[in-house]
Coordinates of C-alpha atoms in Angstrom, one line a residue:
Chain A
X1 CA 27.3 -33.8 7.9
X2 CA 26.2 -30.1 5.3
X3 CA 23.3 -31.5 4.2
X4 CA 21.8 -32.1 7.7
X5 CA 22.9 -28.6 8.0
X6 CA 21.0 -27.6 5.1
X7 CA 18.4 -29.0 7.2
X8 CA 19.4 -27.0 10.2
X9 CA 18.6 -24.4 8.9
X10 CA 15.3 -25.6 7.2
X11 CA 14.0 -26.2 10.6
X12 CA 15.3 -22.6 11.9
X13 CA 13.2 -21.3 9.0
X14 CA 10.6 -22.9 9.7
X15 CA 10.7 -22.2 13.5
X16 CA 11.2 -18.5 11.9
X17 CA 7.9 -18.6 9.9
X18 CA 6.5 -20.1 12.7
X19 CA 6.4 -16.8 14.4
X20 CA 6.2 -14.6 12.3
X21 CA 2.7 -15.8 11.0
X22 CA 2.0 -16.6 14.5
X23 CA -0.9 -13.7 15.0
X24 CA -2.7 -14.7 12.3
X25 CA -3.3 -17.9 13.9
X26 CA -4.1 -17.3 16.3
X27 CA -6.6 -14.9 14.9
X28 CA -8.5 -17.8 13.1
X29 CA -8.2 -20.5 15.9
X30 CA -10.1 -18.0 18.4
X31 CA -12.0 -17.6 15.4
X32 CA -12.8 -21.3 16.2
X33 CA -13.0 -21.4 19.7
X34 CA -16.1 -22.4 21.9
X35 CA -16.5 -19.1 23.7
X36 CA -15.4 -19.5 26.7
X37 CA -12.4 -21.8 26.1
X38 CA -11.4 -17.7 24.4
X39 CA -9.8 -16.4 28.4
X40 CA -8.7 -19.2 29.1
X41 CA -5.5 -18.6 30.9
X42 CA -3.2 -20.2 29.8
X43 CA -4.5 -19.5 26.3
X44 CA -4.8 -22.4 24.2
X45 CA -2.4 -22.5 21.7
X46 CA -3.9 -25.8 20.3
X47 CA -8.1 -26.0 21.5
X48 CA -9.8 -28.9 22.4
X49 CA -12.9 -28.5 20.9
X50 CA -13.8 -26.7 17.4
X51 CA -16.7 -24.5 17.8
X52 CA -18.0 -23.2 14.6
X53 CA -21.4 -21.2 16.1
X54 CA -19.3 -17.8 15.5
X55 CA -19.6 -18.1 12.2
X56 CA -22.6 -18.5 11.8
X57 CA -24.1 -15.8 14.5
X58 CA -21.6 -13.6 12.7
X59 CA -22.7 -14.6 8.4
X60 CA -26.0 -14.2 10.2
X61 CA -26.9 -11.2 11.8
X62 CA -24.1 -9.0 9.8
X63 CA -23.4 -7.5 6.1
X64 CA -20.8 -9.7 6.4
X65 CA -22.2 -11.3 2.6
X66 CA -22.8 -8.2 1.7
X67 CA -19.7 -6.4 2.2
X68 CA -18.5 -9.2 0.8
X69 CA -20.0 -9.3 -2.7
X70 CA -19.4 -4.3 -2.5
X71 CA -15.3 -5.4 -2.0
X72 CA -15.6 -7.8 -4.9
X73 CA -17.1 -5.2 -6.7
X74 CA -15.3 -2.6 -6.3
X75 CA -11.9 -4.9 -6.0
X76 CA -12.2 -5.7 -10.1
X77 CA -13.9 -3.1 -10.9
X78 CA -11.4 -0.8 -9.7
X79 CA -8.9 -3.8 -11.3
X80 CA -10.5 -2.9 -14.6
X81 CA -10.6 1.0 -14.9
X82 CA -6.8 1.1 -13.5
X83 CA -6.0 -2.1 -16.7
X84 CA -7.8 0.0 -19.5
X85 CA -6.5 3.4 -18.3
X86 CA -2.6 2.0 -17.7
X87 CA -1.7 -0.2 -20.2
X88 CA -2.3 2.2 -23.3
X89 CA -0.9 4.8 -21.1
X90 CA 2.4 3.1 -20.3
X91 CA 2.9 1.4 -23.9
X92 CA 1.9 5.7 -25.4
X93 CA 4.7 6.6 -22.0
X94 CA 7.6 3.9 -23.2
X95 CA 7.1 3.8 -26.6
X96 CA 5.3 6.6 -28.6
X97 CA 7.1 10.0 -29.6
X98 CA 4.9 11.8 -27.7
X99 CA 5.9 15.9 -25.2
X100 CA 4.3 15.4 -22.0
X101 CA 6.2 12.5 -21.0
X102 CA 8.1 13.2 -18.5
X103 CA 5.6 15.4 -16.5
X104 CA 2.7 12.1 -16.6
X105 CA 5.9 10.1 -14.5
X106 CA 7.1 13.1 -12.6
X107 CA 3.3 13.2 -11.5
X108 CA 3.1 9.2 -11.0
X109 CA 6.3 8.1 -9.6
X110 CA 5.1 11.7 -6.9
X111 CA 1.7 10.1 -6.1
X112 CA 2.8 7.0 -5.0
X113 CA 4.4 8.9 -1.9
X114 CA 1.4 11.4 -0.4
X115 CA -1.0 10.0 1.6
X116 CA -4.0 8.8 1.3
X117 CA -6.2 11.3 3.7
X118 CA -4.6 14.0 1.0
X119 CA -6.6 12.2 -1.6
X120 CA -10.6 11.9 1.9
X121 CA -11.5 15.9 1.9
X122 CA -11.4 17.1 -2.0
X123 CA -12.6 13.7 -3.1
X124 CA -15.6 13.4 -0.7
X125 CA -16.5 17.1 -1.4
X126 CA -16.1 15.8 -5.4
X127 CA -18.1 13.4 -5.1
X128 CA -21.0 14.6 -2.7
X129 CA -20.8 17.2 -5.1
X130 CA -21.2 14.8 -7.8
X131 CA -23.5 12.3 -5.2
X132 CA -20.8 9.6 -5.9
X133 CA -21.0 8.7 -2.6
X134 CA -22.5 5.8 -1.5
X135 CA -21.7 3.7 -5.0
X136 CA -20.1 1.6 -6.4
X137 CA -18.3 4.0 -9.0
X138 CA -17.6 6.3 -6.2
X139 CA -15.2 3.8 -4.2
X140 CA -13.3 2.8 -7.9
X141 CA -12.3 6.2 -9.2
X142 CA -10.9 6.8 -5.6
X143 CA -9.2 3.4 -5.3
X144 CA -8.2 3.4 -9.3
X145 CA -6.7 7.2 -8.2
X146 CA -3.9 5.8 -6.2
X147 CA -3.9 2.3 -7.9
X148 CA -2.7 4.3 -11.2
X149 CA 0.1 5.6 -11.0
X150 CA 1.5 2.1 -9.4
X151 CA 0.3 0.7 -12.1
X152 CA 2.4 3.3 -14.3
X153 CA 5.7 3.1 -13.0
X154 CA 5.3 -0.7 -12.9
X155 CA 3.5 -1.1 -16.6
X156 CA 5.8 1.5 -18.0
X157 CA 9.1 -1.0 -17.7
X158 CA 7.8 -3.9 -18.8
X159 CA 6.7 -2.4 -22.4
X160 CA 10.3 -0.4 -22.4
X161 CA 11.7 -3.3 -23.1
X162 CA 10.0 -4.6 -26.0
X163 CA 11.6 -4.4 -29.0
X164 CA 10.0 -1.0 -31.1
X165 CA 10.7 -2.3 -34.3
X166 CA 7.2 -5.5 -33.4
X167 CA 4.6 -2.1 -33.7
X168 CA 7.1 -0.8 -36.8
X169 CA 6.5 -4.2 -38.2
X170 CA 3.0 -3.7 -37.3
X171 CA 1.8 -0.8 -38.9
X172 CA 4.0 -1.5 -42.1
X173 CA 1.3 -4.0 -41.8
X174 CA -1.5 -2.7 -42.2
X175 CA -2.5 -2.6 -38.5
X176 CA -3.4 0.5 -37.0
X177 CA -1.8 1.8 -34.1
X178 CA -4.4 0.3 -32.2
X179 CA -4.4 -2.2 -34.1
X180 CA -0.9 -3.0 -32.8
X181 CA -0.6 -2.4 -29.2
X182 CA -3.8 -4.8 -28.3
X183 CA -3.0 -8.4 -31.2
X184 CA 1.1 -7.6 -29.9
X185 CA 2.3 -5.4 -27.8
X186 CA -0.8 -6.1 -24.7
X187 CA -0.2 -9.9 -24.8
X188 CA 3.6 -9.7 -24.1
X189 CA 3.0 -7.1 -21.1
X190 CA 0.6 -10.0 -19.2
X191 CA 3.3 -10.9 -16.8
X192 CA 3.1 -6.7 -16.1
X193 CA -1.1 -6.5 -16.4
X194 CA -1.4 -9.3 -14.0
X195 CA 1.4 -7.5 -11.5
X196 CA 0.1 -4.4 -11.8
X197 CA -3.2 -6.2 -11.6
X198 CA -2.6 -8.4 -8.7
X199 CA -1.9 -5.1 -6.4
X200 CA -4.4 -2.8 -7.8
X201 CA -6.9 -5.8 -6.0
X202 CA -5.2 -5.4 -3.6
X203 CA -5.8 -1.9 -3.2
X204 CA -9.4 -1.6 -3.3
X205 CA -9.7 -4.8 -1.2
X206 CA -8.1 -3.2 1.7
X207 CA -8.5 0.2 1.0
X208 CA -10.6 1.9 4.6
X209 CA -10.1 5.9 4.7
X210 CA -12.3 5.8 1.2
X211 CA -14.6 2.9 2.3
X212 CA -15.0 5.6 6.1
X213 CA -15.5 8.8 4.2
X214 CA -17.4 7.5 1.3
X215 CA -19.4 5.6 1.9
X216 CA -22.4 5.6 4.9
X217 CA -25.2 3.1 3.9
X218 CA -24.4 -0.6 3.8
X219 CA -25.6 -1.2 0.6
X220 CA -22.2 -0.1 -1.1
X221 CA -20.3 -0.2 2.2
X222 CA -16.7 -2.6 1.8
X223 CA -15.7 -5.3 3.7
X224 CA -13.2 -3.1 5.2
X225 CA -15.5 -0.8 6.2
X226 CA -18.7 -3.4 7.6
X227 CA -15.5 -4.8 9.6
X228 CA -14.7 -1.1 11.3
X229 CA -18.9 -0.8 11.9
X230 CA -18.9 -4.0 13.4
X231 CA -15.8 -3.4 15.5
X232 CA -17.4 -1.1 16.8
X233 CA -20.1 -2.2 18.3
X234 CA -18.7 -5.0 19.3
X235 CA -15.1 -3.7 20.5
X236 CA -14.8 -6.8 23.1
X237 CA -16.7 -9.6 21.5
X238 CA -13.0 -11.1 20.3
X239 CA -14.9 -14.5 18.9
X240 CA -16.5 -12.7 16.1
X241 CA -14.0 -9.8 15.7
X242 CA -11.7 -12.7 14.8
X243 CA -14.1 -14.9 12.9
X244 CA -15.1 -11.8 11.1
X245 CA -11.7 -10.6 9.7
X246 CA -10.8 -13.7 9.4
X247 CA -14.1 -14.2 6.8
X248 CA -12.3 -10.2 5.3
X249 CA -9.2 -11.7 4.8
X250 CA -9.9 -15.3 2.9
X251 CA -9.3 -13.2 -0.8
X252 CA -7.0 -11.0 -0.5
X253 CA -5.5 -14.3 0.5
X254 CA -6.0 -16.4 -1.7
X255 CA -5.4 -13.4 -4.5
X256 CA -2.1 -13.7 -3.6
X257 CA -1.1 -17.3 -2.7
X258 CA -1.9 -18.2 -6.7
X259 CA -0.2 -15.0 -7.9
X260 CA 2.6 -15.2 -5.2
X261 CA 5.2 -14.3 -7.7
X262 CA 4.0 -12.7 -9.3
X263 CA 3.9 -9.7 -5.7
X264 CA 7.2 -10.6 -5.9
X265 CA 7.5 -9.1 -9.0
X266 CA 5.8 -6.1 -8.7
X267 CA 7.3 -5.2 -4.9
X268 CA 10.9 -4.6 -6.5
X269 CA 9.9 -3.3 -10.2
X270 CA 8.0 -0.5 -8.5
X271 CA 11.0 0.4 -6.2
X272 CA 14.4 0.0 -6.9
X273 CA 13.6 -1.6 -10.6
Chain B
X1 CA -13.0 20.8 -52.2
X2 CA -12.8 23.4 -55.4
X3 CA -9.9 25.3 -53.8
X4 CA -7.9 22.4 -53.7
X5 CA -8.5 20.7 -56.2
X6 CA -7.3 23.4 -58.8
X7 CA -4.3 23.4 -57.0
X8 CA -1.3 21.4 -58.0
X9 CA -0.5 18.4 -57.5
X10 CA 3.0 19.4 -56.1
X11 CA 1.0 21.8 -53.3
X12 CA -1.5 19.3 -52.6
X13 CA 1.3 16.2 -51.4
X14 CA 2.8 17.2 -48.9
X15 CA -0.1 18.9 -47.2
X16 CA -2.1 15.8 -47.6
X17 CA 1.1 14.4 -45.9
X18 CA 0.9 16.5 -42.8
X19 CA -2.3 15.4 -42.6
X20 CA -1.1 11.9 -42.2
X21 CA 1.0 12.7 -39.7
X22 CA -1.4 15.3 -37.7
X23 CA -3.8 11.7 -37.7
X24 CA -0.9 9.5 -36.8
X25 CA -0.2 12.4 -33.4
X26 CA -3.9 12.3 -32.7
X27 CA -3.2 9.1 -32.5
X28 CA 0.0 9.3 -29.8
X29 CA -2.0 10.8 -27.4
X30 CA -5.4 8.6 -27.9
X31 CA -3.1 6.2 -25.9
X32 CA -2.2 9.1 -22.5
X33 CA -4.7 11.2 -22.4
X34 CA -7.7 8.8 -20.5
X35 CA -5.1 8.3 -18.3
X36 CA -4.1 12.0 -18.3
X37 CA -7.1 13.4 -17.8
X38 CA -7.8 10.8 -15.0
X39 CA -5.0 12.2 -13.0
X40 CA -5.2 15.5 -13.6
X41 CA -8.6 15.4 -12.0
X42 CA -8.3 12.8 -9.2
X43 CA -4.8 13.5 -8.7
X44 CA -3.7 17.1 -10.0
X45 CA -7.2 18.7 -8.4
X46 CA -7.0 17.0 -5.7
X47 CA -3.7 19.1 -4.6
X48 CA -5.0 22.4 -6.5
X49 CA -8.0 21.4 -3.6
X50 CA -6.1 21.0 -0.1
X51 CA -3.4 23.6 -1.5
X52 CA -6.4 25.9 -1.8
X53 CA -8.9 25.5 1.7
X54 CA -6.3 25.3 3.5
X55 CA -6.4 29.5 3.0
X56 CA -9.5 29.5 3.8
X57 CA -11.9 28.8 6.3
X58 CA -14.3 26.4 5.6
X59 CA -16.3 25.3 7.9
X60 CA -19.7 22.4 7.2
X61 CA -21.9 24.7 5.9
X62 CA -19.4 26.2 3.1
X63 CA -17.7 23.0 2.0
X64 CA -19.6 22.1 -0.7
X65 CA -20.4 25.5 -1.5
X66 CA -17.7 26.0 -2.1
X67 CA -17.5 30.0 -1.1
X68 CA -15.5 30.2 1.7
X69 CA -14.3 33.7 3.1
X70 CA -10.0 33.8 2.2
X71 CA -7.8 34.0 5.2
X72 CA -3.9 34.3 4.4
X73 CA -2.4 32.4 6.6
X74 CA -5.0 32.0 9.9
X75 CA -5.1 28.4 8.6
X76 CA -1.2 27.0 9.2
X77 CA -0.2 29.3 12.2
X78 CA -3.7 27.8 14.3
X79 CA -2.1 24.4 13.7
X80 CA 1.1 24.9 14.3
X81 CA 0.3 27.0 17.5
X82 CA -1.3 23.6 18.6
X83 CA -0.1 21.6 21.2
X84 CA -2.2 18.2 19.6
X85 CA -0.6 18.9 16.5
X86 CA 3.2 19.9 17.4
X87 CA 3.1 16.5 19.8
X88 CA 1.7 14.5 16.7
X89 CA 4.7 16.3 14.5
X90 CA 7.1 14.8 17.9
X91 CA 4.7 11.0 18.0
X92 CA 5.6 10.4 14.2
X93 CA 8.9 11.1 14.1
X94 CA 9.2 8.7 17.1
X95 CA 7.0 6.3 15.4
X96 CA 9.3 6.6 11.5
X97 CA 12.8 6.6 13.0
X98 CA 11.5 3.1 15.2
X99 CA 9.6 1.6 12.7
X100 CA 12.6 2.2 10.5
X101 CA 15.2 1.2 12.6
X102 CA 14.1 -2.0 13.3
X103 CA 12.2 -3.1 9.9
X104 CA 15.6 -2.8 7.9
X105 CA 17.7 -5.1 11.1
X106 CA 14.5 -7.6 10.9
X107 CA 14.3 -6.6 6.9
X108 CA 18.0 -7.7 7.0
X109 CA 18.9 -9.9 9.2
X110 CA 16.5 -12.3 7.1
X111 CA 17.8 -11.5 4.3
X112 CA 21.0 -12.7 4.6
X113 CA 19.1 -15.3 6.0
X114 CA 16.7 -16.7 3.4
X115 CA 19.9 -15.8 1.4
X116 CA 21.6 -19.2 1.1
X117 CA 19.8 -22.1 -0.3
X118 CA 18.4 -25.2 1.5
X119 CA 16.0 -27.1 1.6
X120 CA 12.3 -25.2 1.3
X121 CA 13.4 -22.2 1.2
X122 CA 11.6 -20.2 -1.7
X123 CA 8.4 -21.5 0.3
X124 CA 9.3 -20.2 3.4
X125 CA 10.4 -17.2 1.9
X126 CA 7.3 -16.4 0.6
X127 CA 5.1 -17.0 3.3
X128 CA 6.2 -13.8 4.7
X129 CA 4.6 -11.8 2.4
X130 CA 1.1 -12.8 4.2
X131 CA 1.7 -10.2 6.3
X132 CA 2.2 -7.5 3.7
X133 CA -1.5 -9.2 1.6
X134 CA -4.0 -8.3 4.3
X135 CA -6.4 -5.3 4.7
X136 CA -4.8 -3.4 7.8
X137 CA -8.9 -3.2 9.4
X138 CA -8.0 -7.1 9.5
X139 CA -4.1 -6.3 11.1
X140 CA -5.2 -4.2 13.6
X141 CA -7.4 -6.1 15.2
X142 CA -5.1 -9.0 15.2
X143 CA -2.4 -7.1 17.2
X144 CA -5.6 -5.3 19.1
X145 CA -6.6 -9.0 20.9
X146 CA -2.6 -9.8 21.0
X147 CA -2.5 -7.2 23.0
X148 CA -5.1 -7.2 25.3
X149 CA -4.6 -6.1 28.2
X150 CA -5.7 -9.2 30.4
X151 CA -6.3 -12.6 27.9
X152 CA -3.6 -11.0 25.6
X153 CA -0.9 -13.7 24.7
X154 CA 1.5 -10.8 24.5
X155 CA 1.0 -10.0 28.1
X156 CA 0.7 -14.1 29.3
X157 CA 4.1 -14.0 27.6
X158 CA 6.3 -11.8 29.1
X159 CA 4.5 -12.2 32.2
X160 CA 6.0 -16.3 32.0
X161 CA 9.2 -15.0 30.6
X162 CA 9.6 -12.6 34.3
X163 CA 10.1 -9.8 32.4
X164 CA 6.8 -7.9 33.3
X165 CA 4.9 -8.5 36.7
X166 CA 1.9 -7.9 35.9
X167 CA -1.1 -7.6 33.4
X168 CA -0.2 -4.6 31.4
X169 CA -2.7 -2.9 28.5
X170 CA -0.2 -1.8 26.2
X171 CA -3.0 0.0 23.8
X172 CA -4.7 3.0 26.6
X173 CA -0.4 3.6 28.6
X174 CA 0.6 6.2 28.1
X175 CA 3.4 6.1 27.6
X176 CA 3.3 1.6 26.0
X177 CA 0.3 2.6 23.6
X178 CA 3.4 4.5 20.8
X179 CA 5.6 1.3 20.9
X180 CA 3.3 -0.6 21.2
X181 CA 1.9 0.7 17.0
X182 CA 5.8 0.7 16.4
X183 CA 5.8 -2.9 17.1
X184 CA 2.4 -4.2 15.2
X185 CA 4.1 -1.9 11.8
X186 CA 7.7 -3.5 12.8
X187 CA 5.6 -6.4 11.6
X188 CA 4.0 -4.9 8.4
X189 CA 6.6 -4.6 7.7
X190 CA 9.5 -6.9 7.8
X191 CA 8.0 -8.8 4.7
X192 CA 8.4 -5.3 2.3
X193 CA 12.1 -5.0 3.5
X194 CA 12.7 -8.6 3.1
X195 CA 11.8 -9.0 -0.1
X196 CA 13.9 -5.5 -1.6
X197 CA 17.0 -6.5 -0.1
X198 CA 16.8 -9.9 -0.8
X199 CA 16.1 -8.7 -4.6
X200 CA 19.8 -6.3 -4.2
X201 CA 21.7 -9.1 -2.6
X202 CA 20.5 -11.7 -5.3
X203 CA 22.2 -9.6 -8.0
X204 CA 25.7 -9.6 -6.5
X205 CA 28.1 -11.1 -7.8
X206 CA 29.3 -14.9 -6.9
X207 CA 32.4 -14.6 -8.4
X208 CA 33.5 -11.6 -5.4
X209 CA 32.8 -14.1 -3.3
X210 CA 34.8 -17.1 -5.0
X211 CA 36.9 -15.1 -5.8
X212 CA 37.4 -13.6 -1.5
X213 CA 37.0 -17.4 -0.5
X214 CA 40.3 -17.7 -2.3
X215 CA 42.2 -15.4 -0.8
X216 CA 41.2 -17.0 1.8
X217 CA 39.0 -14.2 2.9
X218 CA 36.3 -14.7 6.6
X219 CA 32.7 -14.9 6.4
X220 CA 32.3 -12.1 8.6
X221 CA 34.6 -10.3 6.2
X222 CA 33.0 -10.6 3.7
X223 CA 30.0 -9.6 4.4
X224 CA 31.7 -6.5 5.4
X225 CA 33.9 -5.8 2.2
X226 CA 31.4 -7.2 -0.3
X227 CA 27.7 -8.0 0.8
X228 CA 27.5 -4.6 2.5
X229 CA 29.0 -2.0 0.1
X230 CA 27.4 -3.6 -2.9
X231 CA 23.9 -3.1 -0.7
X232 CA 24.5 -0.5 -0.5
X233 CA 22.2 0.7 -3.4
X234 CA 19.5 -1.4 -2.0
X235 CA 19.9 -0.2 1.0
X236 CA 19.6 3.0 1.1
X237 CA 16.3 2.5 -1.2
X238 CA 15.3 0.4 1.1
X239 CA 16.0 3.2 3.8
X240 CA 14.1 6.2 1.3
X241 CA 11.0 4.5 0.8
X242 CA 10.1 2.5 4.2
X243 CA 9.7 6.9 5.0
X244 CA 8.5 7.4 2.5
X245 CA 5.8 4.8 3.7
X246 CA 5.5 5.7 7.7
X247 CA 5.1 9.0 6.9
X248 CA 2.7 8.6 5.7
X249 CA 1.0 5.3 8.0
X250 CA -2.7 6.6 8.4
X251 CA -4.6 3.2 9.2
X252 CA -2.9 1.8 11.9
X253 CA -3.3 4.3 13.8
X254 CA -6.6 5.1 13.2
X255 CA -8.3 2.0 13.4
X256 CA -6.5 0.3 16.3
X257 CA -6.3 4.0 18.9
X258 CA -7.9 6.8 17.2
X259 CA -4.6 9.0 18.2
X260 CA -5.1 8.0 22.0
X261 CA -4.8 7.5 24.8
X262 CA -4.7 11.4 25.7
X263 CA -4.0 11.8 22.1
X264 CA -0.3 10.0 22.8
X265 CA -0.9 8.2 20.0
X266 CA -1.9 10.9 17.2
X267 CA 0.3 11.5 14.0
X268 CA 0.4 13.9 11.5
X269 CA -2.4 12.3 9.2
X270 CA -4.9 11.3 12.0
X271 CA -4.6 14.5 13.6
X272 CA -5.7 16.0 10.1
X273 CA -8.3 12.7 9.4
X274 CA -9.3 14.2 13.3
X275 CA -10.0 17.5 12.9
X276 CA -11.6 17.0 8.6
X277 CA -13.6 14.3 9.6
X278 CA -14.6 15.0 13.2
X279 CA -14.6 18.2 14.0
X280 CA -15.1 19.3 10.7
X281 CA -12.7 22.1 10.8
X282 CA -11.7 21.5 6.6
X283 CA -9.3 24.1 6.8
X284 CA -7.1 23.0 10.0
X285 CA -6.7 20.2 8.6
X286 CA -5.6 20.9 5.0
X287 CA -2.8 22.4 6.1
X288 CA -1.7 20.0 8.6
X289 CA -1.7 17.5 5.5
X290 CA 0.3 19.9 3.5
X291 CA 3.1 19.9 6.1
X292 CA 3.1 16.7 6.0
X293 CA 3.3 16.3 1.6
X294 CA 6.2 19.0 2.4
X295 CA 8.4 16.5 4.3
X296 CA 7.1 13.6 1.5
X297 CA 7.5 15.7 -1.1
X298 CA 11.3 15.9 -0.1
X299 CA 12.1 13.1 0.8
X300 CA 10.5 11.7 -2.6
X301 CA 12.8 14.4 -4.5
X302 CA 15.3 12.7 -2.5
X303 CA 14.7 9.0 -3.9
X304 CA 14.4 9.8 -7.5
X305 CA 17.3 11.9 -7.3
X306 CA 18.5 8.7 -5.5
X307 CA 17.6 6.5 -7.9
X308 CA 18.4 8.0 -10.7
X309 CA 22.4 8.4 -9.4
X310 CA 21.7 5.0 -9.4
X311 CA 20.9 4.9 -13.4
X312 CA 23.3 6.5 -14.7
X313 CA 26.9 4.3 -12.3

């Protein structure tokens, strides 16, 4: 009896999840339907016929492949730069006797709170002066400005939880401070690094504000800005917009599915602790 | 060299130790310095930049050279007298409170539900977070399609249920566009609220419920006297974080309606973006962003203060 009730909850949960994720299903299904059946009334919830032709159109007539490449470079570049800056800093703030720790933590926490748009103008001006607009480096720097504070906030507790005696013991054994950090501390902080890395990648991939303010040239446009332009030109071509959107969504979705448990722990680590 | 060699050994030793100490201190700082410089250059300087130009008459011509005339509070005066900005401020309040109430309600409901054990629970509750992982521009494309005035599924559903009598163009209707955006934002926010509240629920000791069961407490009174009071810290944190995240929403609205129709969905962030990047009113745009920033900063202080209080307890 009790067992039966539990399975009832499973069914209920499935129904709720299906309703919640319906928008995503609808996007994919729209991109797989023949153009003519998209506007069918009542809507076809299960397509009677699969039509891949829009995918070829989108891949051939737009720069979507280039955008995907750009987003990958920006996403991974941001992740790399963020981790390389954040990991030693988080370790230093958590374990080393340093003045100004409080200031770094305060700046990190408060910059989590302020709007991305606030960075967009100053960075646009600075990057125009340095000719960093329309470049990967510019986008990577801009996205790192958003993700570095977050990575610091996520990583600090990880390093706080590692015993200080470890690095002390290593330095007695003749390891330099950096040697001890790289050989002993970093391997122990891998879960934290993955969490921060996954979030950073998602920030970088999903960013729209910097993508549309810092790039004009298709050669450097990330997929979000590419989709933005595509929508501007093909506003009611739902077939195409949904195919394009599906492509833009797949990489972050994949990252999420692979690193799901880190995402959950990062969400809680970054806020309630 | 010669001097130090001529000195007695007892003096040389502490000197060497202090040199050793200095190099150790420098090594320590070398861990945080790169990140600190980055934060200074890309966070602190932009904030300062926005404050500076909000007191200047900055136009497209003198943007890059930076020598614009100082105008005191003129930008702030203009902004506060601008009816579109005032409407955007009102919209921001409506958008934020509407989003938060429904996100919290749905988030709490789902968290309570997924706190019960049943087969498949863990996998299914994780999948809600998909909504949170995909690019906002993708989310807005999907919802513009769902809410489409002609072939949108939402219209079909509401018509079939008899809740509306004719098709509605949600996003181009002055009265309905903002509620429609709140609807989208609630969908986006539910996973976050649910995940944090669920973490809070799982932190409540099981013994409390067992003790209450022995005392014959009903399910409702357990919820009322154990769950909700114990969940208070998590609820406050989620509420304040939601406030911060919703106040600064930009891309969701910009990508869906760009503030239209007739400014009905402009938020402070989108009006500021338009002022800067479409109208080239850099000073006024910066003034708007600074006003938003002051409010956000206030809420952030409240959040940090709350966090510290919780840690002390």
